[in-house]
XYZ file of N, CA and C in Angstrom:
789
model
N -0.579 17.853 -55.755
C -1.457 17.787 -56.917
C -0.731 17.083 -58.022
N -1.500 16.434 -58.792
C -0.888 15.618 -59.855
C -0.330 16.516 -60.934
N 0.844 16.142 -61.411
C 1.523 16.947 -62.445
C 0.744 16.943 -63.742
N 0.130 15.839 -64.107
C -0.615 15.766 -65.364
C -1.821 16.687 -65.331
N -2.455 16.776 -64.193
C -3.621 17.667 -64.110
C -3.197 19.129 -64.216
N -2.101 19.415 -63.640
C -1.610 20.777 -63.752
C -1.272 21.125 -65.185
N -0.650 20.165 -65.891
C -0.288 20.416 -67.283
C -1.528 20.537 -68.129
N -2.562 19.824 -67.835
C -3.817 19.910 -68.594
C -4.523 21.218 -68.354
N -4.465 21.683 -67.160
C -5.100 22.961 -66.886
C -4.372 24.076 -67.600
N -3.075 23.963 -67.688
C -2.316 25.005 -68.369
C -2.706 25.056 -69.853
N -2.966 23.963 -70.452
C -3.321 23.926 -71.892
C -4.813 24.062 -72.130
N -5.575 24.221 -71.096
C -7.031 24.348 -71.183
C -7.679 23.149 -71.878
N -7.128 21.950 -71.621
C -7.715 20.708 -72.219
C -8.567 20.054 -71.165
N -9.810 19.857 -71.473
C -10.668 19.237 -70.470
C -10.125 17.859 -70.109
N -10.196 17.652 -68.831
C -9.629 16.372 -68.330
C -10.491 15.204 -68.760
N -11.769 15.384 -68.662
C -12.672 14.259 -69.000
C -13.017 14.333 -70.477
N -12.153 13.853 -71.299
C -12.417 13.783 -72.752
C -12.524 12.314 -73.170
N -13.338 12.071 -74.143
C -13.574 10.661 -74.610
C -13.110 10.530 -76.046
N -12.279 9.573 -76.289
C -11.776 9.311 -77.657
C -12.427 7.993 -78.144
N -13.098 8.073 -79.240
C -13.782 6.884 -79.818
C -13.001 6.379 -81.013
N -12.716 5.085 -81.008
C -11.936 4.461 -82.108
C -12.860 3.526 -82.884
N -12.910 3.759 -84.172
C -13.723 2.898 -85.052
C -12.793 2.068 -85.934
N -12.793 0.768 -85.711
C -11.937 -0.093 -86.574
C -12.462 -0.126 -87.998
N -11.555 -0.245 -88.928
C -12.008 -0.307 -90.341
C -12.812 -1.592 -90.605
N -13.776 -1.442 -91.474
C -14.613 -2.616 -91.841
C -13.832 -3.608 -92.688
N -14.125 -4.871 -92.376
C -13.474 -5.944 -93.168
C -14.144 -6.080 -94.515
N -13.289 -6.096 -95.492
C -13.808 -6.238 -96.864
C -13.778 -7.733 -97.249
N -14.830 -8.427 -96.889
C -14.885 -9.887 -97.137
C -14.936 -10.213 -98.615
N -15.719 -9.515 -99.364
C -15.877 -9.824 -100.784
C -14.594 -9.628 -101.541
N -13.850 -8.577 -101.189
C -12.593 -8.323 -101.877
C -11.590 -9.415 -101.566
N -11.597 -9.865 -100.275
C -10.651 -10.937 -99.901
C -10.985 -12.233 -100.633
N -12.248 -12.537 -100.700
C -12.662 -13.748 -101.428
C -12.289 -13.672 -102.897
N -12.470 -12.532 -103.475
C -12.130 -12.371 -104.889
C -10.651 -12.559 -105.098
N -9.858 -12.034 -104.118
C -8.406 -12.175 -104.245
C -8.013 -13.645 -104.132
N -8.654 -14.368 -103.206
C -8.354 -15.810 -103.070
C -8.726 -16.572 -104.324
N -9.860 -16.239 -104.913
C -10.267 -16.918 -106.144
C -9.285 -16.648 -107.260
N -8.751 -15.441 -107.340
C -7.757 -15.137 -108.377
C -6.503 -15.959 -108.181
N -6.088 -16.124 -106.928
C -4.878 -16.931 -106.666
C -5.116 -18.390 -107.054
N -6.287 -18.938 -106.717
C -6.602 -20.325 -107.088
C -6.633 -20.502 -108.589
N -7.200 -19.527 -109.289
C -7.291 -19.629 -110.736
C -5.907 -19.633 -111.355
N -5.022 -18.774 -110.846
C -3.661 -18.731 -111.376
C -2.952 -20.057 -111.130
N -3.172 -20.605 -109.944
C -2.520 -21.879 -109.637
C -3.023 -22.993 -110.545
N -4.329 -23.082 -110.809
C -4.877 -24.098 -111.703
C -4.379 -23.934 -113.124
N -4.308 -22.681 -113.585
C -3.788 -22.443 -114.942
C -2.356 -22.912 -115.070
N -1.573 -22.707 -114.015
C -0.176 -23.136 -114.063
C -0.078 -24.656 -114.119
N -0.900 -25.318 -113.295
C -0.871 -26.798 -113.289
C -1.324 -27.362 -114.622
N -2.412 -26.806 -115.191
C -2.902 -27.301 -116.478
C -1.898 -27.067 -117.589
N -1.196 -25.986 -117.506
C -0.175 -25.706 -118.515
C 0.958 -26.713 -118.471
N 1.390 -27.089 -117.263
C 2.450 -28.100 -117.164
C 1.971 -29.458 -117.643
N 0.686 -29.826 -117.387
C 0.174 -31.126 -117.828
C 0.038 -31.183 -119.334
N -0.218 -30.073 -119.956
C -0.386 -30.087 -121.415
C 0.905 -30.327 -122.138
N 2.024 -30.080 -121.485
C 3.296 -30.267 -122.163
C 3.561 -31.747 -122.379
N 4.079 -32.189 -123.508
C 4.335 -33.613 -123.797
C 5.362 -34.163 -122.834
N 5.076 -35.366 -122.290
C 5.981 -36.034 -121.388
C 6.520 -37.293 -122.046
N 7.761 -37.519 -121.895
C 8.428 -38.681 -122.503
C 8.543 -39.752 -121.432
N 7.792 -40.845 -121.589
C 7.850 -41.964 -120.640
C 8.827 -43.012 -121.133
N 9.050 -43.993 -120.252
C 9.998 -45.066 -120.612
C 9.476 -45.890 -121.773
N 8.137 -46.159 -121.788
C 7.565 -46.956 -122.878
C 7.682 -46.231 -124.201
N 7.413 -44.878 -124.192
C 7.519 -44.101 -125.428
C 8.944 -44.101 -125.931
N 9.909 -43.985 -125.015
C 11.317 -43.954 -125.424
C 11.722 -45.279 -126.048
N 11.229 -46.411 -125.466
C 11.579 -47.720 -126.027
C 10.998 -47.884 -127.412
N 9.699 -47.461 -127.579
C 9.059 -47.582 -128.897
C 9.799 -46.760 -129.939
N 10.135 -45.501 -129.589
C 10.838 -44.643 -130.542
C 12.207 -45.207 -130.883
N 12.903 -45.764 -129.900
C 14.227 -46.340 -130.166
C 14.125 -47.560 -131.076
N 13.060 -48.414 -130.853
C 12.910 -49.598 -131.705
C 12.590 -49.192 -133.135
N 11.692 -48.175 -133.303
C 11.391 -47.711 -134.660
C 12.625 -47.128 -135.335
N 13.394 -46.424 -134.552
C 14.619 -45.846 -135.101
C 15.588 -46.946 -135.508
N 15.680 -47.981 -134.665
C 16.595 -49.071 -134.985
C 16.150 -49.798 -136.245
N 14.801 -49.975 -136.417
C 14.308 -50.645 -137.620
C 14.636 -49.835 -138.867
N 14.510 -48.538 -138.740
C 14.821 -47.702 -139.906
C 16.309 -47.675 -140.209
N 17.122 -47.874 -139.157
C 18.564 -47.760 -139.373
C 19.160 -49.062 -139.877
N 18.468 -50.276 -139.512
C 19.043 -51.553 -139.909
C 19.198 -51.638 -141.418
N 20.304 -52.176 -141.846
C 20.518 -52.281 -143.295
C 19.709 -53.424 -143.886
N 19.351 -53.339 -145.105
C 18.628 -54.384 -145.799
C 19.539 -55.580 -146.071
N 18.892 -56.790 -146.111
C 19.664 -57.997 -146.379
C 20.185 -57.989 -147.810
N 21.348 -58.570 -147.938
C 21.952 -58.637 -149.263
C 21.364 -59.806 -150.042
N 21.637 -59.844 -151.333
C 21.131 -60.928 -152.176
C 21.736 -62.265 -151.766
N 22.972 -62.261 -151.317
C 23.622 -63.512 -150.888
C 22.914 -64.099 -149.670
N 22.584 -63.218 -148.725
C 21.889 -63.708 -147.544
C 20.519 -64.254 -147.900
N 19.796 -63.593 -148.768
C 18.494 -64.097 -149.210
C 18.615 -65.449 -149.891
N 19.620 -65.618 -150.707
C 19.829 -66.886 -151.393
C 20.139 -67.999 -150.399
N 20.924 -67.700 -149.366
C 21.249 -68.700 -148.347
C 19.992 -69.141 -147.589
N 19.162 -68.150 -147.270
C 17.927 -68.504 -146.551
C 17.022 -69.372 -147.412
N 16.897 -69.062 -148.692
C 16.065 -69.879 -149.576
C 16.615 -71.302 -149.684
N 17.933 -71.421 -149.800
C 18.539 -72.748 -149.896
C 18.297 -73.545 -148.611
N 18.408 -72.887 -147.459
C 18.184 -73.568 -146.182
C 16.741 -74.059 -146.060
N 15.779 -73.219 -146.473
C 14.375 -73.627 -146.405
C 14.100 -74.804 -147.331
N 14.740 -74.815 -148.530
C 14.549 -75.939 -149.449
C 15.116 -77.233 -148.868
N 16.254 -77.126 -148.197
C 16.851 -78.314 -147.581
C 15.928 -78.864 -146.490
N 15.357 -77.965 -145.685
C 14.450 -78.415 -144.627
C 13.221 -79.110 -145.210
N 12.666 -78.556 -146.277
C 11.503 -79.183 -146.925
C 11.860 -80.569 -147.432
N 13.044 -80.692 -148.049
C 13.474 -81.998 -148.556
C 13.642 -83.005 -147.422
N 14.190 -82.542 -146.291
C 14.355 -83.446 -145.151
C 13.006 -83.924 -144.626
N 12.018 -83.016 -144.549
C 10.693 -83.414 -144.090
C 10.080 -84.456 -145.025
N 10.225 -84.252 -146.344
C 9.676 -85.219 -147.298
C 10.359 -86.568 -147.151
N 11.669 -86.552 -146.918
C 12.397 -87.816 -146.752
C 11.922 -88.557 -145.508
N 11.701 -87.794 -144.410
C 11.217 -88.429 -143.192
C 9.841 -89.044 -143.398
N 8.943 -88.322 -144.096
C 7.605 -88.852 -144.353
C 7.670 -90.124 -145.187
N 8.491 -90.107 -146.239
C 8.584 -91.276 -147.101
C 9.148 -92.477 -146.349
N 10.159 -92.239 -145.483
C 10.717 -93.348 -144.708
C 9.699 -93.884 -143.712
N 8.889 -92.976 -143.148
C 7.864 -93.410 -142.204
C 6.838 -94.288 -142.896
N 6.388 -93.862 -144.102
C 5.429 -94.671 -144.850
C 6.044 -96.006 -145.245
N 7.353 -96.007 -145.526
C 8.012 -97.258 -145.872
C 8.014 -98.233 -144.703
N 8.271 -97.739 -143.503
C 8.256 -98.594 -142.308
C 6.857 -99.135 -142.056
N 5.849 -98.268 -142.205
C 4.467 -98.721 -142.007
C 4.104 -99.803 -143.015
N 4.551 -99.646 -144.258
C 4.283 -100.660 -145.276
C 4.904 -102.002 -144.931
N 6.133 -101.973 -144.431
C 6.789 -103.224 -144.020
C 6.018 -103.890 -142.887
N 5.596 -103.080 -141.916
C 4.840 -103.633 -140.792
C 3.530 -104.265 -141.262
N 2.830 -103.598 -142.190
C 1.580 -104.158 -142.716
C 1.832 -105.480 -143.429
N 2.935 -105.556 -144.172
C 3.261 -106.802 -144.876
C 3.514 -107.935 -143.878
N 4.245 -107.630 -142.798
C 4.520 -108.656 -141.789
C 3.232 -109.130 -141.131
N 2.352 -108.177 -140.785
C 1.073 -108.552 -140.170
C 0.241 -109.407 -141.116
N 0.210 -109.011 -142.390
C -0.532 -109.808 -143.366
C 0.009 -111.222 -143.489
N 1.355 -111.358 -143.471
C 1.951 -112.695 -143.551
C 1.591 -113.542 -142.339
N 1.585 -112.903 -141.146
C 1.207 -113.643 -139.937
C -0.247 -114.106 -139.997
N -1.131 -113.216 -140.437
C -2.545 -113.577 -140.533
C -2.745 -114.722 -141.516
N -2.043 -114.646 -142.659
C -2.157 -115.712 -143.661
C -1.627 -117.032 -143.104
N -0.502 -116.960 -142.381
C 0.047 -118.182 -141.799
C -0.895 -118.804 -140.781
N -1.525 -117.953 -139.936
C -2.480 -118.473 -138.954
C -3.682 -119.107 -139.644
N -4.150 -118.464 -140.719
C -5.306 -118.998 -141.445
C -4.985 -120.362 -142.054
N -3.824 -120.473 -142.709
C -3.442 -121.745 -143.330
C -3.237 -122.828 -142.268
N -2.630 -122.422 -141.130
C -2.424 -123.403 -140.054
C -3.750 -123.889 -139.495
N -4.706 -122.957 -139.341
C -6.018 -123.329 -138.817
C -6.754 -124.241 -139.793
N -6.547 -124.028 -141.104
C -7.254 -124.813 -142.110
C -6.689 -126.226 -142.243
N -5.359 -126.351 -142.173
C -4.735 -127.651 -142.459
C -4.159 -128.341 -141.223
N -3.991 -127.604 -140.099
C -3.422 -128.195 -138.879
C -4.252 -127.727 -137.686
N -5.430 -128.293 -137.526
C -6.369 -127.832 -136.490
C -5.857 -128.068 -135.085
N -4.998 -129.103 -134.925
C -4.506 -129.435 -133.587
C -3.110 -128.896 -133.324
N -2.684 -127.892 -134.095
C -1.345 -127.344 -133.901
C -1.273 -126.531 -132.617
N -0.030 -126.288 -132.180
C 0.160 -125.552 -130.935
C -0.365 -124.133 -131.010
N -0.193 -123.458 -132.159
C -0.638 -122.067 -132.280
C -2.159 -121.971 -132.222
N -2.856 -122.959 -132.824
C -4.310 -122.939 -132.761
C -4.801 -123.174 -131.340
N -4.154 -124.081 -130.623
C -4.530 -124.308 -129.231
C -4.319 -123.052 -128.401
N -3.195 -122.357 -128.668
C -2.912 -121.123 -127.937
C -3.953 -120.047 -128.238
N -4.295 -119.872 -129.506
C -5.264 -118.839 -129.899
C -6.640 -119.147 -129.307
N -7.036 -120.417 -129.317
C -8.328 -120.772 -128.734
C -8.363 -120.489 -127.245
N -7.231 -120.742 -126.584
C -7.172 -120.480 -125.155
C -7.225 -119.007 -124.831
N -6.554 -118.157 -125.675
C -6.505 -116.721 -125.416
C -7.821 -116.057 -125.750
N -8.416 -116.389 -126.884
C -9.615 -115.698 -127.366
C -10.910 -116.426 -127.010
N -10.869 -117.325 -126.039
C -12.102 -117.927 -125.537
C -12.645 -119.023 -126.398
N -11.801 -119.684 -127.170
C -12.266 -120.813 -127.943
C -12.562 -121.998 -127.042
N -12.978 -123.075 -127.620
C -13.319 -124.259 -126.839
C -12.070 -124.803 -126.163
N -12.144 -124.987 -124.862
C -11.005 -125.457 -124.088
C -11.161 -126.959 -123.816
N -10.183 -127.714 -124.214
C -10.176 -129.134 -123.960
C -9.012 -129.427 -123.035
N -9.330 -129.613 -121.757
C -8.262 -129.836 -120.789
C -7.651 -131.226 -120.946
N -8.511 -132.238 -121.216
C -8.028 -133.601 -121.411
C -8.676 -134.170 -122.668
N -7.969 -135.004 -123.392
C -8.496 -135.522 -124.650
C -9.076 -136.932 -124.495
N -8.406 -137.786 -123.760
C -8.815 -139.183 -123.658
C -9.620 -139.415 -122.389
N -10.579 -140.332 -122.464
C -11.438 -140.619 -121.308
C -10.647 -141.183 -120.140
N -9.554 -141.921 -120.423
C -8.804 -142.531 -119.335
C -7.939 -141.518 -118.585
N -7.929 -140.260 -119.036
C -7.258 -139.208 -118.272
C -8.138 -138.683 -117.141
N -9.437 -138.994 -117.175
C -10.364 -138.560 -116.122
C -10.362 -139.572 -114.963
N -10.768 -139.095 -113.793
C -10.920 -139.950 -112.614
C -12.330 -139.737 -112.061
N -13.345 -140.388 -112.658
C -14.732 -140.160 -112.230
C -14.981 -140.660 -110.811
N -15.901 -139.961 -110.128
C -16.356 -140.335 -108.789
C -17.881 -140.388 -108.826
N -18.465 -141.494 -108.358
C -19.905 -141.705 -108.433
C -20.608 -141.119 -107.218
N -21.932 -140.946 -107.340
C -22.742 -140.446 -106.231
C -22.800 -141.498 -105.130
N -23.073 -141.032 -103.913
C -23.184 -141.960 -102.783
C -24.468 -142.779 -102.900
N -24.475 -143.932 -102.278
C -25.631 -144.822 -102.333
C -25.187 -146.214 -102.732
N -26.172 -147.072 -102.982
C -25.882 -148.440 -103.422
C -25.546 -148.431 -104.894
N -24.342 -148.883 -105.226
C -23.850 -148.830 -106.597
C -23.625 -150.254 -107.108
N -24.179 -150.542 -108.299
C -23.979 -151.827 -108.989
C -23.518 -151.548 -110.411
N -22.616 -152.388 -110.934
C -22.094 -152.240 -112.286
C -22.388 -153.519 -113.060
N -22.989 -153.390 -114.250
C -23.305 -154.538 -115.104
C -23.061 -154.144 -116.551
N -21.948 -154.675 -117.106
C -21.578 -154.467 -118.501
C -21.534 -152.980 -118.861
N -20.913 -152.207 -118.008
C -20.722 -150.788 -118.285
C -21.860 -149.889 -117.847
N -22.984 -150.468 -117.349
C -24.120 -149.690 -116.864
C -24.035 -149.648 -115.338
N -23.970 -148.436 -114.786
C -23.871 -148.241 -113.339
C -25.253 -147.878 -112.823
N -25.733 -148.601 -111.794
C -27.038 -148.351 -111.183
C -26.824 -147.810 -109.774
N -27.513 -146.698 -109.474
C -27.435 -146.081 -108.152
C -28.838 -146.112 -107.561
N -28.996 -146.841 -106.446
C -30.317 -147.043 -105.845
C -30.451 -146.209 -104.582
N -31.733 -145.904 -104.218
C -32.025 -145.176 -102.992
C -32.307 -143.707 -103.264
N -32.638 -143.024 -102.159
C -32.871 -141.583 -102.262
C -31.525 -140.876 -102.196
N -31.125 -140.309 -103.305
C -29.777 -139.741 -103.376
C -29.762 -138.499 -104.271
N -28.870 -137.591 -103.943
C -28.516 -136.516 -104.875
C -27.549 -137.087 -105.904
N -27.738 -136.712 -107.150
C -26.927 -137.247 -108.239
C -25.941 -136.159 -108.681
N -24.656 -136.567 -108.779
C -23.593 -135.649 -109.182
C -23.033 -136.077 -110.533
N -22.485 -135.118 -111.250
C -21.715 -135.468 -112.444
C -20.422 -136.133 -111.996
N -19.981 -137.221 -112.639
C -18.760 -137.900 -112.199
C -17.501 -137.042 -112.384
N -17.560 -136.066 -113.308
C -16.445 -135.145 -113.553
C -17.032 -133.795 -113.957
N -16.192 -132.767 -113.898
C -16.629 -131.450 -114.366
C -16.921 -131.506 -115.862
N -17.915 -130.720 -116.291
C -18.255 -130.702 -117.716
C -19.339 -129.695 -118.017
N -19.988 -129.881 -119.169
C -21.044 -128.988 -119.641
C -22.251 -129.816 -120.042
N -23.435 -129.348 -119.666
C -24.662 -130.053 -120.037
C -24.865 -129.925 -121.541
N -24.852 -131.091 -122.245
C -24.990 -131.088 -123.705
C -26.433 -131.300 -124.153
N -27.228 -132.023 -123.339
C -28.633 -132.278 -123.716
C -29.417 -132.700 -122.487
N -30.741 -132.379 -122.515
C -31.669 -132.782 -121.452
C -32.952 -133.286 -122.128
N -33.445 -134.433 -121.668
C -34.689 -134.977 -122.216
C -35.518 -135.570 -121.073
N -36.826 -135.751 -121.339
C -37.753 -136.301 -120.335
C -38.589 -137.397 -120.992
N -38.692 -138.569 -120.359
C -39.425 -139.694 -120.950
C -40.883 -139.687 -120.497
N -41.648 -140.751 -120.914
C -43.084 -140.803 -120.599
C -43.344 -141.029 -119.111
N -42.356 -141.545 -118.375
C -42.528 -141.766 -116.934
C -42.252 -140.498 -116.122
N -41.828 -139.411 -116.753
C -41.564 -138.159 -116.059
C -40.159 -138.053 -115.484
N -39.292 -139.010 -115.847
C -37.907 -138.945 -115.371
C -37.031 -138.294 -116.444
N -35.907 -137.747 -115.979
C -35.037 -136.965 -116.859
C -33.776 -137.738 -117.214
N -33.270 -137.414 -118.411
C -31.975 -137.916 -118.871
C -31.101 -136.708 -119.181
N -29.904 -136.687 -118.595
C -28.986 -135.555 -118.755
C -27.682 -136.070 -119.357
N -27.250 -135.438 -120.452
C -25.962 -135.765 -121.081
C -24.944 -134.682 -120.711
N -23.810 -135.095 -120.151
C -22.756 -134.176 -119.725
C -21.511 -134.449 -120.570
N -21.025 -133.407 -121.222
C -19.824 -133.538 -122.060
C -18.611 -133.082 -121.254
N -17.628 -133.980 -121.139
C -16.412 -133.667 -120.392
C -15.280 -133.220 -121.314
N -15.201 -133.795 -122.501
C -14.223 -133.414 -123.522
C -14.724 -133.922 -124.863
N -13.929 -133.730 -125.907
C -14.352 -134.197 -127.231
C -14.404 -135.726 -127.291
N -13.702 -136.390 -126.397
C -13.607 -137.854 -126.450
C -14.225 -138.547 -125.236
N -14.976 -137.788 -124.426
C -15.537 -138.399 -123.224
C -16.789 -137.655 -122.791
N -17.868 -138.446 -122.515
C -19.111 -137.866 -122.009
C -19.823 -138.888 -121.124
N -20.795 -138.415 -120.319
C -21.550 -139.252 -119.393
C -23.038 -139.063 -119.649
N -23.803 -140.163 -119.560
C -25.258 -140.123 -119.709
C -25.863 -140.553 -118.385
N -26.651 -139.660 -117.757
C -27.318 -139.948 -116.483
C -28.819 -140.057 -116.749
N -29.436 -141.205 -116.360
C -30.831 -141.478 -116.694
C -31.624 -141.794 -115.431
N -32.975 -141.565 -115.504
C -33.874 -141.919 -114.399
C -33.867 -140.912 -113.258
N -33.583 -139.656 -113.518
C -33.567 -138.636 -112.459
C -34.979 -138.084 -112.264
N -35.418 -138.049 -111.004
C -36.759 -137.508 -110.704
C -36.766 -135.979 -110.725
N -35.662 -135.359 -110.383
C -35.545 -133.899 -110.399
C -34.173 -133.527 -110.955
N -34.142 -132.382 -111.615
C -32.852 -131.870 -112.096
C -32.733 -130.396 -111.703
N -31.468 -129.953 -111.523
C -31.198 -128.575 -111.101
C -30.400 -127.793 -112.147
N -30.294 -128.339 -113.336
C -29.452 -127.717 -114.357
C -30.274 -127.492 -115.613
N -29.665 -126.775 -116.556
C -30.293 -126.537 -117.856
C -29.262 -126.748 -118.957
N -29.740 -126.803 -120.183
C -28.864 -127.089 -121.321
C -27.805 -125.990 -121.468
N -26.530 -126.409 -121.652
C -25.421 -125.477 -121.820
C -24.782 -125.027 -120.522
N -25.302 -125.454 -119.387
C -24.763 -125.029 -118.089
C -23.524 -125.841 -117.726
N -22.586 -125.188 -117.060
C -21.388 -125.866 -116.568
C -21.719 -126.560 -115.247
N -21.295 -127.831 -115.137
C -21.544 -128.598 -113.920
C -20.211 -129.029 -113.326
N -20.233 -129.339 -112.023
C -19.022 -129.718 -111.301
C -19.272 -131.008 -110.527
N -18.175 -131.705 -110.291
C -18.297 -133.005 -109.640
C -18.727 -132.935 -108.196
N -18.629 -131.790 -107.554
C -19.000 -131.670 -106.141
C -20.309 -130.916 -105.926
N -21.062 -130.649 -107.006
C -22.348 -129.949 -106.903
C -23.419 -130.826 -107.549
N -24.489 -131.187 -106.835
C -25.512 -132.074 -107.423
C -26.226 -131.429 -108.602
N -26.535 -132.268 -109.577
C -27.284 -131.773 -110.742
C -28.705 -132.324 -110.784
N -29.017 -133.297 -109.921
C -30.363 -133.874 -109.889
C -30.591 -134.666 -108.614
N -31.777 -135.344 -108.575
C -32.153 -136.087 -107.373
C -32.986 -137.307 -107.789
N -32.764 -138.416 -107.053
C -33.537 -139.644 -107.258
C -34.312 -139.929 -105.979
N -35.636 -140.044 -106.115
C -36.503 -140.215 -104.935
C -36.835 -141.702 -104.729
N -35.799 -142.477 -104.414
C -36.029 -143.899 -104.076
C -35.991 -144.826 -105.272
N -35.803 -144.337 -106.467
C -35.745 -145.197 -107.646
C -34.323 -145.623 -107.956
N -34.106 -145.973 -109.210
C -32.799 -146.418 -109.663
C -32.311 -145.480 -110.777
N -31.270 -144.741 -110.487
C -30.641 -143.900 -111.510
C -29.561 -144.709 -112.199
N -29.425 -144.533 -113.486
C -28.431 -145.280 -114.263
C -27.436 -144.292 -114.875
N -26.193 -144.771 -115.015
C -25.110 -143.914 -115.515
C -24.259 -144.727 -116.475
N -23.920 -144.122 -117.640
C -23.083 -144.784 -118.642
C -22.032 -143.800 -119.143
N -20.862 -144.336 -119.527
C -19.779 -143.535 -120.114
C -19.680 -143.829 -121.598
N -19.334 -142.778 -122.391
C -19.171 -142.935 -123.839
C -17.900 -142.206 -124.275
N -17.279 -142.717 -125.327
C -16.103 -142.045 -125.881
C -16.520 -141.110 -127.006
N -15.531 -140.525 -127.718
C -15.842 -139.557 -128.765
C -16.549 -140.146 -129.961
N -16.440 -141.443 -130.177
C -17.111 -142.103 -131.311
C -18.501 -142.606 -130.955
N -18.960 -142.326 -129.705
C -20.278 -142.782 -129.296
C -20.291 -144.213 -128.780
N -19.157 -144.818 -128.553
C -19.071 -146.192 -128.050
C -19.157 -146.171 -126.531
N -20.049 -147.038 -125.985
C -20.182 -147.111 -124.535
C -18.964 -147.816 -123.942
N -18.419 -147.230 -122.898
C -17.215 -147.767 -122.275
C -17.587 -148.726 -121.157
N -16.953 -149.911 -121.150
C -17.211 -150.895 -120.106
C -15.928 -151.479 -119.513
N -14.800 -150.964 -119.954
C -13.521 -151.466 -119.462
C -13.084 -150.706 -118.211
N -13.897 -150.808 -117.145
C -13.573 -150.152 -115.876
C -14.170 -150.965 -114.743
N -13.758 -150.625 -113.540
C -14.308 -151.225 -112.332
C -14.565 -150.115 -111.326
N -15.353 -150.423 -110.283
C -15.714 -149.433 -109.289
C -15.141 -149.867 -107.947
N -14.390 -149.012 -107.327
C -13.807 -149.240 -106.012
C -14.387 -148.195 -105.058
N -15.393 -148.624 -104.289
C -16.145 -147.685 -103.460
C -16.996 -146.820 -104.369
N -16.664 -145.502 -104.481
C -17.338 -144.605 -105.418
C -16.419 -144.146 -106.541
N -15.195 -144.692 -106.570
C -14.229 -144.272 -107.588
C -14.240 -145.248 -108.752
N -14.125 -144.692 -109.963
C -14.075 -145.480 -111.192
C -12.614 -145.722 -111.541
N -12.256 -147.013 -111.769
C -10.892 -147.394 -112.119
C -10.905 -147.936 -113.548
N -10.187 -147.286 -114.445
C -10.123 -147.714 -115.842
C -9.212 -148.931 -115.949
N -9.655 -149.899 -116.730
C -8.886 -151.134 -116.929
C -8.068 -151.004 -118.207
N -7.030 -150.165 -118.148
C -6.177 -149.956 -119.333
C -4.729 -150.144 -118.940
């Protein structure tokens, strides 16, 4: 027999006894309240530390600079006098520089005025001087490449060419060219419907072309010796040379289509 059963019988304790255990109830609300109190204490501690003044690097620098300004000694009267004297010297130097600059500008204006006056007097009394020729060439004045008619080498239009006392006749159907490069000075038309064109080559030389049935140029146009300026439809075109005084030139001969001056 089991020893425990025997011992139970001796004490008159029923063998089949039931012991019920009830665990204590959890107090949720109290625990939550305790947690909230801990959180509140922690927040109060953090807020208290943040409220305390903190010294940053920028604040320390500002305070040190203000302290240094308050500690620096004031300038003495001697130092103030030296600074005033230095500023006066600088002002005087600036005025001297300005006056010297105006003096240089005045000299330059005088030189320019003298040059302009010299050019004006030269233009008035020496029209053919080298400086006037240079100025006309630079600023688009009238350009005279050659002065005398015998410096030109005229070439006549193709076709039958006859010369009689300085009058050149070109017969047949031909394009008519200027004998030299130049500028159209005048254009006229006669009662027969033919044109006369005056071409200026220089101040001392010009050509008159007459009897043209058609022309391809207008007054003031530049013409060239290798570009036709008109046309003759089977008639007789005439050509004459003149010098600067309006005298017709006849001291030349024609070799093929080239004009040879007899000088």
